[in-house]
Short mmCIF file of C-alpha atoms in Angstrom, two decimals:
data_model
loop_
_atom_site.label_atom_id
_atom_site.label_comp_id
_atom_site.label_asym_id
_atom_site.label_seq_id
_atom_site.Cartn_x
_atom_site.Cartn_y
_atom_site.Cartn_z
CA UNK I 748 0.00 -0.02 -0.09
CA UNK I 749 1.23 3.39 -0.88
CA UNK I 750 1.54 6.02 2.01
CA UNK I 751 2.90 9.63 1.20
CA UNK I 752 5.28 9.28 4.28
CA UNK I 753 6.99 6.03 3.22
CA UNK I 754 10.49 6.27 1.51
CA UNK I 755 9.97 6.64 -2.18
CA UNK I 756 11.31 3.98 -4.58
CA UNK I 757 14.21 5.11 -6.80
CA UNK I 758 13.10 5.61 -10.32
CA UNK I 759 9.68 6.32 -11.54
CA UNK I 760 7.82 3.62 -9.89
CA UNK I 761 6.51 6.48 -7.55
CA UNK I 762 4.61 8.06 -10.43
CA UNK I 763 2.78 4.74 -11.18
CA UNK I 764 2.14 4.22 -7.32
CA UNK I 765 0.60 7.71 -6.98
CA UNK I 766 -1.61 7.18 -10.01
CA UNK I 767 -2.92 4.05 -8.30
CA UNK I 768 -3.18 5.42 -4.81
CA UNK I 769 -5.17 8.60 -5.60
CA UNK I 770 -7.19 6.88 -8.53
CA UNK I 771 -6.05 8.76 -11.57
CA UNK I 772 -3.63 8.25 -14.50
CA UNK I 773 -0.06 8.52 -14.55
CA UNK I 774 -0.47 11.16 -17.13
CA UNK I 775 -2.58 13.36 -14.81
CA UNK I 776 -0.18 12.85 -11.90
CA UNK I 777 2.57 13.92 -14.38
CA UNK I 778 0.55 17.06 -15.24
CA UNK I 779 0.01 17.91 -11.59
CA UNK I 780 3.56 17.89 -10.81
CA UNK I 781 4.81 19.76 -13.80
CA UNK I 782 6.10 16.94 -15.84
CA UNK I 783 5.45 16.17 -19.55
CA UNK I 784 2.72 13.83 -20.48
CA UNK I 785 4.01 10.15 -20.78
CA UNK I 786 7.17 10.69 -18.69
CA UNK I 787 7.77 6.89 -18.42
CA UNK I 788 7.67 6.48 -21.96
CA UNK I 789 10.79 8.72 -22.55
CA UNK I 790 13.88 6.88 -22.85
CA UNK I 791 16.31 9.79 -22.58
CA UNK I 792 18.31 10.06 -19.43
CA UNK I 793 17.76 13.85 -18.88
CA UNK I 794 13.81 13.21 -18.74
CA UNK I 795 14.12 10.34 -16.64
CA UNK I 796 16.40 12.40 -14.21
CA UNK I 797 13.91 15.35 -14.42
CA UNK I 798 11.04 13.04 -13.59
CA UNK I 799 12.81 11.39 -10.62
CA UNK I 800 14.03 14.69 -9.10
CA UNK I 801 10.57 16.48 -9.47
CA UNK I 802 8.93 13.46 -7.78
CA UNK I 803 11.25 13.34 -4.92
CA UNK I 804 10.88 17.07 -4.54
CA UNK I 805 7.02 16.78 -4.49
CA UNK I 806 7.23 13.89 -2.27
CA UNK I 807 9.10 15.96 0.37
CA UNK I 808 6.59 18.69 0.17
CA UNK I 809 3.67 16.33 0.62
CA UNK I 810 5.50 14.69 3.55
CA UNK I 811 5.81 17.96 5.16
CA UNK I 812 2.09 18.88 4.87
CA UNK I 813 0.59 15.41 5.36
CA UNK I 814 0.32 16.10 9.25
CA UNK I 815 -2.34 18.77 8.44
CA UNK I 816 -4.67 16.37 6.87
CA UNK I 817 -6.60 13.15 7.78
CA UNK I 818 -5.38 11.00 4.89
CA UNK I 819 -3.08 10.77 2.02
CA UNK I 820 -5.79 11.28 -0.34
CA UNK I 821 -6.72 14.66 1.40
CA UNK I 822 -3.14 15.65 1.11
CA UNK I 823 -3.04 15.11 -2.59
CA UNK I 824 -6.41 16.91 -2.87
CA UNK I 825 -4.86 19.91 -1.28
CA UNK I 826 -1.90 19.90 -3.61
CA UNK I 827 -4.08 19.68 -6.74
CA UNK I 828 -7.06 21.80 -5.65
CA UNK I 829 -6.38 24.40 -2.71
CA UNK I 830 -5.89 27.91 -3.89
CA UNK I 831 -3.27 29.59 -1.83
CA UNK I 832 -3.69 33.27 -1.03
CA UNK I 833 0.12 34.13 -1.01
CA UNK I 834 0.44 32.54 -4.39
CA UNK I 835 -2.41 34.68 -5.88
CA UNK I 836 -5.02 31.96 -5.70
CA UNK I 837 -2.70 29.39 -7.46
CA UNK I 838 -2.71 25.75 -6.17
CA UNK I 839 0.35 24.14 -5.04
CA UNK I 840 0.28 22.18 -8.26
CA UNK I 841 -0.12 25.49 -10.26
CA UNK I 842 2.87 26.93 -8.32
CA UNK I 843 4.97 24.04 -9.37
CA UNK I 844 3.79 23.92 -12.95
CA UNK I 845 4.48 27.69 -13.24
CA UNK I 846 7.67 28.06 -11.54
CA UNK I 847 9.10 24.52 -11.50
CA UNK I 848 11.94 24.12 -8.87
CA UNK I 849 11.59 27.72 -7.70
CA UNK I 850 7.85 26.88 -7.20
CA UNK I 851 8.81 24.01 -4.99
CA UNK I 852 11.28 26.21 -2.96
CA UNK I 853 8.58 28.86 -2.44
CA UNK I 854 6.09 26.33 -1.31
CA UNK I 855 8.65 24.93 1.23
CA UNK I 856 9.34 28.64 2.55
CA UNK I 857 5.53 28.98 2.79
CA UNK I 858 5.30 25.63 4.73
CA UNK I 859 8.23 27.09 6.94
CA UNK I 860 6.14 30.13 7.77
CA UNK I 861 3.06 28.09 8.55
CA UNK I 862 4.98 25.79 10.91
CA UNK I 863 6.50 28.89 12.78
CA UNK I 864 2.72 29.95 13.35
CA UNK I 865 2.23 32.18 10.30
CA UNK I 866 -0.98 32.60 8.53
CA UNK I 867 -1.78 32.45 4.66
#
């Protein structure tokens, strides 16, 4: 069984496990984390490295916010659906898609603020 807080596998198996756990397709998970569609079908090492790195970065973010929710599915729903006021109403997924690694860093900084008692 997949759990957000579990240690992710090496490689792109995580993408497939997320698709299975949050019943959706691999392509939709890829879209939500800012990867090209069909990232598993790409054979070049640069695309595979990007996929692996992005998934690990998103995994770290989800692990940080998981205690805020009552389930992994609710955590994922937050990531793809919750508009965040400090990001002009973009969802965390939109922040990642728009700003890539900079977006992930900005979300971590936002989480840092929340953990220190800050508000949106």
